[in-house]
Amino acid sequence: MKQGIFKFFFVVAKKFLKALVSIWLEASLKEIVELLLDQGADLNTQAGDYGTALQAAAFQGHQEIVELFIEKGVNDNAQGDKYGTPLQAAAISYQQKIVELLLHNGADINSQGEEYGTALQAVAYRGSREVVQLLLDKGADINAQGDDFTPERSHH
């Protein structure tokens, strides 16, 4: 009897898994995120190196998802783990359009983060001239002090 129940659950679980994989492959990332939000996912939950979902989306260049999170009122200055704020995460991964989007929506350009100090310090350390110039044009403090990374000590 027990063996029959386990076999039944295995067959059901296998079909359920196939359905989930099918949905995952056919749905866009935005649709999946919207589904999770509809189910009550907390956008400000901290998890791993990225910190929040906004930081992960900003770092990975998912502009459509960043726009959705901003629309939903996520904290765009939330501090995370390794990558600091969403602005720092976008800057350090050279996501210029996302940097512009976050600044346009009120991200603090001089906010200090964990490992890299400010967004300017982070991108100066990693080396994207275009993003450095954008941050300077938008008013980043070139003299801001941060842990190990100041703009003058950060460049290669």
PDB file of C-alpha atoms in Angstrom:
ATOM      1  CA  MET A   1       0.000   0.000   0.000  1.00  0.00           C
ATOM      2  CA  LYS A   2       2.731   2.456   1.012  1.00  0.00           C
ATOM      3  CA  GLN A   3       4.692   1.701  -2.128  1.00  0.00           C
ATOM      4  CA  GLY A   4       1.665   2.483  -4.307  1.00  0.00           C
ATOM      5  CA  ILE A   5       1.183   5.874  -2.643  1.00  0.00           C
ATOM      6  CA  PHE A   6       4.836   6.779  -3.154  1.00  0.00           C
ATOM      7  CA  LYS A   7       4.618   5.763  -6.806  1.00  0.00           C
ATOM      8  CA  PHE A   8       1.476   7.882  -7.215  1.00  0.00           C
ATOM      9  CA  PHE A   9       3.164  10.927  -5.644  1.00  0.00           C
ATOM     10  CA  PHE A  10       6.260  10.387  -7.778  1.00  0.00           C
ATOM     11  CA  VAL A  11       4.178  10.349 -10.983  1.00  0.00           C
ATOM     12  CA  VAL A  12       2.228  13.454  -9.901  1.00  0.00           C
ATOM     13  CA  ALA A  13       5.410  15.280  -8.865  1.00  0.00           C
ATOM     14  CA  LYS A  14       7.087  14.397 -12.167  1.00  0.00           C
ATOM     15  CA  LYS A  15       4.128  15.763 -14.164  1.00  0.00           C
ATOM     16  CA  PHE A  16       4.016  18.872 -11.974  1.00  0.00           C
ATOM     17  CA  LEU A  17       7.736  19.445 -12.503  1.00  0.00           C
ATOM     18  CA  LYS A  18       7.349  19.097 -16.282  1.00  0.00           C
ATOM     19  CA  ALA A  19       4.521  21.646 -16.189  1.00  0.00           C
ATOM     20  CA  LEU A  20       6.641  24.065 -14.150  1.00  0.00           C
ATOM     21  CA  VAL A  21       9.586  23.716 -16.529  1.00  0.00           C
ATOM     22  CA  SER A  22       7.268  24.293 -19.483  1.00  0.00           C
ATOM     23  CA  ILE A  23       5.841  27.439 -17.883  1.00  0.00           C
ATOM     24  CA  TRP A  24       9.337  28.659 -16.994  1.00  0.00           C
ATOM     25  CA  LEU A  25      10.600  28.215 -20.564  1.00  0.00           C
ATOM     26  CA  GLU A  26       7.574  29.848 -22.166  1.00  0.00           C
ATOM     27  CA  ALA A  27       7.178  32.745 -19.774  1.00  0.00           C
ATOM     28  CA  SER A  28       9.308  35.845 -19.827  1.00  0.00           C
ATOM     29  CA  LEU A  29      11.318  36.821 -16.788  1.00  0.00           C
ATOM     30  CA  LYS A  30       8.948  39.745 -16.247  1.00  0.00           C
ATOM     31  CA  GLU A  31       5.928  37.419 -16.246  1.00  0.00           C
ATOM     32  CA  ILE A  32       7.578  35.168 -13.689  1.00  0.00           C
ATOM     33  CA  VAL A  33       8.468  38.120 -11.460  1.00  0.00           C
ATOM     34  CA  GLU A  34       4.916  39.478 -11.756  1.00  0.00           C
ATOM     35  CA  LEU A  35       3.556  36.066 -10.755  1.00  0.00           C
ATOM     36  CA  LEU A  36       5.819  36.008  -7.695  1.00  0.00           C
ATOM     37  CA  LEU A  37       4.764  39.544  -6.770  1.00  0.00           C
ATOM     38  CA  ASP A  38       1.096  38.596  -7.125  1.00  0.00           C
ATOM     39  CA  GLN A  39       1.782  35.791  -4.650  1.00  0.00           C
ATOM     40  CA  GLY A  40       3.165  38.263  -2.106  1.00  0.00           C
ATOM     41  CA  ALA A  41       6.922  38.116  -2.674  1.00  0.00           C
ATOM     42  CA  ASP A  42       8.692  40.763  -0.559  1.00  0.00           C
ATOM     43  CA  LEU A  43      10.896  42.860  -2.827  1.00  0.00           C
ATOM     44  CA  ASN A  44      12.978  44.192   0.037  1.00  0.00           C
ATOM     45  CA  THR A  45      14.054  40.784   1.364  1.00  0.00           C
ATOM     46  CA  GLN A  46      17.836  40.450   1.611  1.00  0.00           C
ATOM     47  CA  ALA A  47      19.446  37.356   0.088  1.00  0.00           C
ATOM     48  CA  GLY A  48      23.063  36.584  -0.738  1.00  0.00           C
ATOM     49  CA  ASP A  49      25.663  38.741  -2.479  1.00  0.00           C
ATOM     50  CA  TYR A  50      23.102  40.809  -4.344  1.00  0.00           C
ATOM     51  CA  GLY A  51      21.105  41.891  -1.314  1.00  0.00           C
ATOM     52  CA  THR A  52      17.637  42.598  -2.700  1.00  0.00           C
ATOM     53  CA  ALA A  53      15.913  41.554  -5.905  1.00  0.00           C
ATOM     54  CA  LEU A  54      16.414  45.099  -7.238  1.00  0.00           C
ATOM     55  CA  GLN A  55      20.150  44.852  -6.688  1.00  0.00           C
ATOM     56  CA  ALA A  56      20.278  41.513  -8.512  1.00  0.00           C
ATOM     57  CA  ALA A  57      18.232  42.859 -11.436  1.00  0.00           C
ATOM     58  CA  ALA A  58      20.369  46.020 -11.604  1.00  0.00           C
ATOM     59  CA  PHE A  59      23.635  44.061 -11.516  1.00  0.00           C
ATOM     60  CA  GLN A  60      22.475  41.627 -14.202  1.00  0.00           C
ATOM     61  CA  GLY A  61      21.112  44.339 -16.508  1.00  0.00           C
ATOM     62  CA  HIS A  62      17.412  43.440 -16.426  1.00  0.00           C
ATOM     63  CA  GLN A  63      16.083  46.938 -17.145  1.00  0.00           C
ATOM     64  CA  GLU A  64      12.459  45.825 -17.560  1.00  0.00           C
ATOM     65  CA  ILE A  65      12.553  44.174 -14.127  1.00  0.00           C
ATOM     66  CA  VAL A  66      14.236  47.214 -12.533  1.00  0.00           C
ATOM     67  CA  GLU A  67      11.444  49.391 -13.978  1.00  0.00           C
ATOM     68  CA  LEU A  68       8.823  47.008 -12.573  1.00  0.00           C
ATOM     69  CA  PHE A  69      10.405  47.053  -9.110  1.00  0.00           C
ATOM     70  CA  ILE A  70      10.571  50.852  -9.104  1.00  0.00           C
ATOM     71  CA  GLU A  71       6.921  50.975 -10.189  1.00  0.00           C
ATOM     72  CA  LYS A  72       6.076  48.681  -7.253  1.00  0.00           C
ATOM     73  CA  GLY A  73       7.799  51.076  -4.842  1.00  0.00           C
ATOM     74  CA  VAL A  74      10.850  49.048  -3.904  1.00  0.00           C
ATOM     75  CA  ASN A  75      13.488  50.871  -1.842  1.00  0.00           C
ATOM     76  CA  ASP A  76      16.036  51.915  -4.469  1.00  0.00           C
ATOM     77  CA  ASN A  77      18.563  52.898  -1.791  1.00  0.00           C
ATOM     78  CA  ALA A  78      18.438  49.602   0.125  1.00  0.00           C
ATOM     79  CA  GLN A  79      21.816  48.392   1.312  1.00  0.00           C
ATOM     80  CA  GLY A  80      22.747  44.873   0.370  1.00  0.00           C
ATOM     81  CA  ASP A  81      25.680  42.612   0.908  1.00  0.00           C
ATOM     82  CA  LYS A  82      28.662  42.693  -1.441  1.00  0.00           C
ATOM     83  CA  TYR A  83      27.221  45.066  -4.055  1.00  0.00           C
ATOM     84  CA  GLY A  84      25.903  47.771  -1.700  1.00  0.00           C
ATOM     85  CA  THR A  85      22.984  49.674  -3.203  1.00  0.00           C
ATOM     86  CA  PRO A  86      21.181  48.964  -6.486  1.00  0.00           C
ATOM     87  CA  LEU A  87      23.007  51.966  -7.981  1.00  0.00           C
ATOM     88  CA  GLN A  88      26.365  50.503  -6.979  1.00  0.00           C
ATOM     89  CA  ALA A  89      25.367  47.097  -8.349  1.00  0.00           C
ATOM     90  CA  ALA A  90      24.417  48.647 -11.700  1.00  0.00           C
ATOM     91  CA  ALA A  91      27.531  50.836 -11.816  1.00  0.00           C
ATOM     92  CA  ILE A  92      29.980  48.058 -11.019  1.00  0.00           C
ATOM     93  CA  SER A  93      28.549  45.884 -13.788  1.00  0.00           C
ATOM     94  CA  TYR A  94      28.566  48.756 -16.339  1.00  0.00           C
ATOM     95  CA  GLN A  95      24.764  48.931 -16.680  1.00  0.00           C
ATOM     96  CA  GLN A  96      24.688  52.577 -17.820  1.00  0.00           C
ATOM     97  CA  LYS A  97      20.977  52.675 -18.725  1.00  0.00           C
ATOM     98  CA  ILE A  98      20.044  51.208 -15.355  1.00  0.00           C
ATOM     99  CA  VAL A  99      22.322  53.700 -13.579  1.00  0.00           C
ATOM    100  CA  GLU A 100      20.471  56.500 -15.419  1.00  0.00           C
ATOM    101  CA  LEU A 101      17.090  54.968 -14.546  1.00  0.00           C
ATOM    102  CA  LEU A 102      17.920  54.617 -10.852  1.00  0.00           C
ATOM    103  CA  LEU A 103      19.256  58.179 -10.645  1.00  0.00           C
ATOM    104  CA  HIS A 104      16.180  59.496 -12.456  1.00  0.00           C
ATOM    105  CA  ASN A 105      14.015  57.758  -9.850  1.00  0.00           C
ATOM    106  CA  GLY A 106      15.826  59.167  -6.830  1.00  0.00           C
ATOM    107  CA  ALA A 107      18.677  56.804  -6.009  1.00  0.00           C
ATOM    108  CA  ASP A 108      21.236  58.484  -3.737  1.00  0.00           C
ATOM    109  CA  ILE A 109      24.305  58.978  -5.926  1.00  0.00           C
ATOM    110  CA  ASN A 110      26.670  59.272  -2.952  1.00  0.00           C
ATOM    111  CA  SER A 111      25.250  56.498  -0.788  1.00  0.00           C
ATOM    112  CA  GLN A 112      27.955  54.410   0.879  1.00  0.00           C
ATOM    113  CA  GLY A 113      27.850  50.645   0.458  1.00  0.00           C
ATOM    114  CA  GLU A 114      29.647  47.697   1.957  1.00  0.00           C
ATOM    115  CA  GLU A 115      32.618  46.635  -0.110  1.00  0.00           C
ATOM    116  CA  TYR A 116      33.016  49.377  -2.717  1.00  0.00           C
ATOM    117  CA  GLY A 117      32.061  52.654  -0.993  1.00  0.00           C
ATOM    118  CA  THR A 118      30.018  54.832  -3.390  1.00  0.00           C
ATOM    119  CA  ALA A 119      28.845  53.984  -6.905  1.00  0.00           C
ATOM    120  CA  LEU A 120      31.610  56.224  -8.279  1.00  0.00           C
ATOM    121  CA  GLN A 121      34.239  54.383  -6.266  1.00  0.00           C
ATOM    122  CA  ALA A 122      32.842  51.034  -7.368  1.00  0.00           C
ATOM    123  CA  VAL A 123      32.898  51.829 -11.063  1.00  0.00           C
ATOM    124  CA  ALA A 124      36.262  53.615 -10.869  1.00  0.00           C
ATOM    125  CA  TYR A 125      37.667  50.428  -9.367  1.00  0.00           C
ATOM    126  CA  ARG A 126      36.161  48.271 -12.121  1.00  0.00           C
ATOM    127  CA  GLY A 127      36.954  50.680 -14.977  1.00  0.00           C
ATOM    128  CA  SER A 128      34.039  51.938 -17.079  1.00  0.00           C
ATOM    129  CA  ARG A 129      34.871  55.434 -18.301  1.00  0.00           C
ATOM    130  CA  GLU A 130      31.315  56.014 -19.584  1.00  0.00           C
ATOM    131  CA  VAL A 131      29.651  55.185 -16.263  1.00  0.00           C
ATOM    132  CA  VAL A 132      32.267  57.200 -14.326  1.00  0.00           C
ATOM    133  CA  GLN A 133      31.525  60.205 -16.541  1.00  0.00           C
ATOM    134  CA  LEU A 134      27.771  59.736 -16.133  1.00  0.00           C
ATOM    135  CA  LEU A 135      28.071  59.682 -12.340  1.00  0.00           C
ATOM    136  CA  LEU A 136      30.306  62.760 -12.354  1.00  0.00           C
ATOM    137  CA  ASP A 137      27.877  64.577 -14.666  1.00  0.00           C
ATOM    138  CA  LYS A 138      25.027  63.720 -12.289  1.00  0.00           C
ATOM    139  CA  GLY A 139      26.870  65.121  -9.266  1.00  0.00           C
ATOM    140  CA  ALA A 140      28.757  62.241  -7.669  1.00  0.00           C
ATOM    141  CA  ASP A 141      31.158  63.460  -4.982  1.00  0.00           C
ATOM    142  CA  ILE A 142      34.631  62.792  -6.341  1.00  0.00           C
ATOM    143  CA  ASN A 143      36.115  63.360  -2.875  1.00  0.00           C
ATOM    144  CA  ALA A 144      33.808  60.986  -0.997  1.00  0.00           C
ATOM    145  CA  GLN A 145      35.632  58.714   1.407  1.00  0.00           C
ATOM    146  CA  GLY A 146      34.789  55.023   1.496  1.00  0.00           C
ATOM    147  CA  ASP A 147      36.360  51.929   2.998  1.00  0.00           C
ATOM    148  CA  ASP A 148      39.233  50.791   0.786  1.00  0.00           C
ATOM    149  CA  PHE A 149      38.088  52.490  -2.383  1.00  0.00           C
ATOM    150  CA  THR A 150      38.386  56.204  -3.078  1.00  0.00           C
ATOM    151  CA  PRO A 151      38.244  57.351  -6.698  1.00  0.00           C
ATOM    152  CA  GLU A 152      41.940  58.254  -6.759  1.00  0.00           C
ATOM    153  CA  ARG A 153      42.962  54.880  -5.280  1.00  0.00           C
ATOM    154  CA  SER A 154      40.404  52.852  -7.232  1.00  0.00           C
ATOM    155  CA  HIS A 155      41.533  53.258 -10.821  1.00  0.00           C
ATOM    156  CA  HIS A 156      43.745  50.685 -12.504  1.00  0.00           C
TER     157      HIS A 156
END
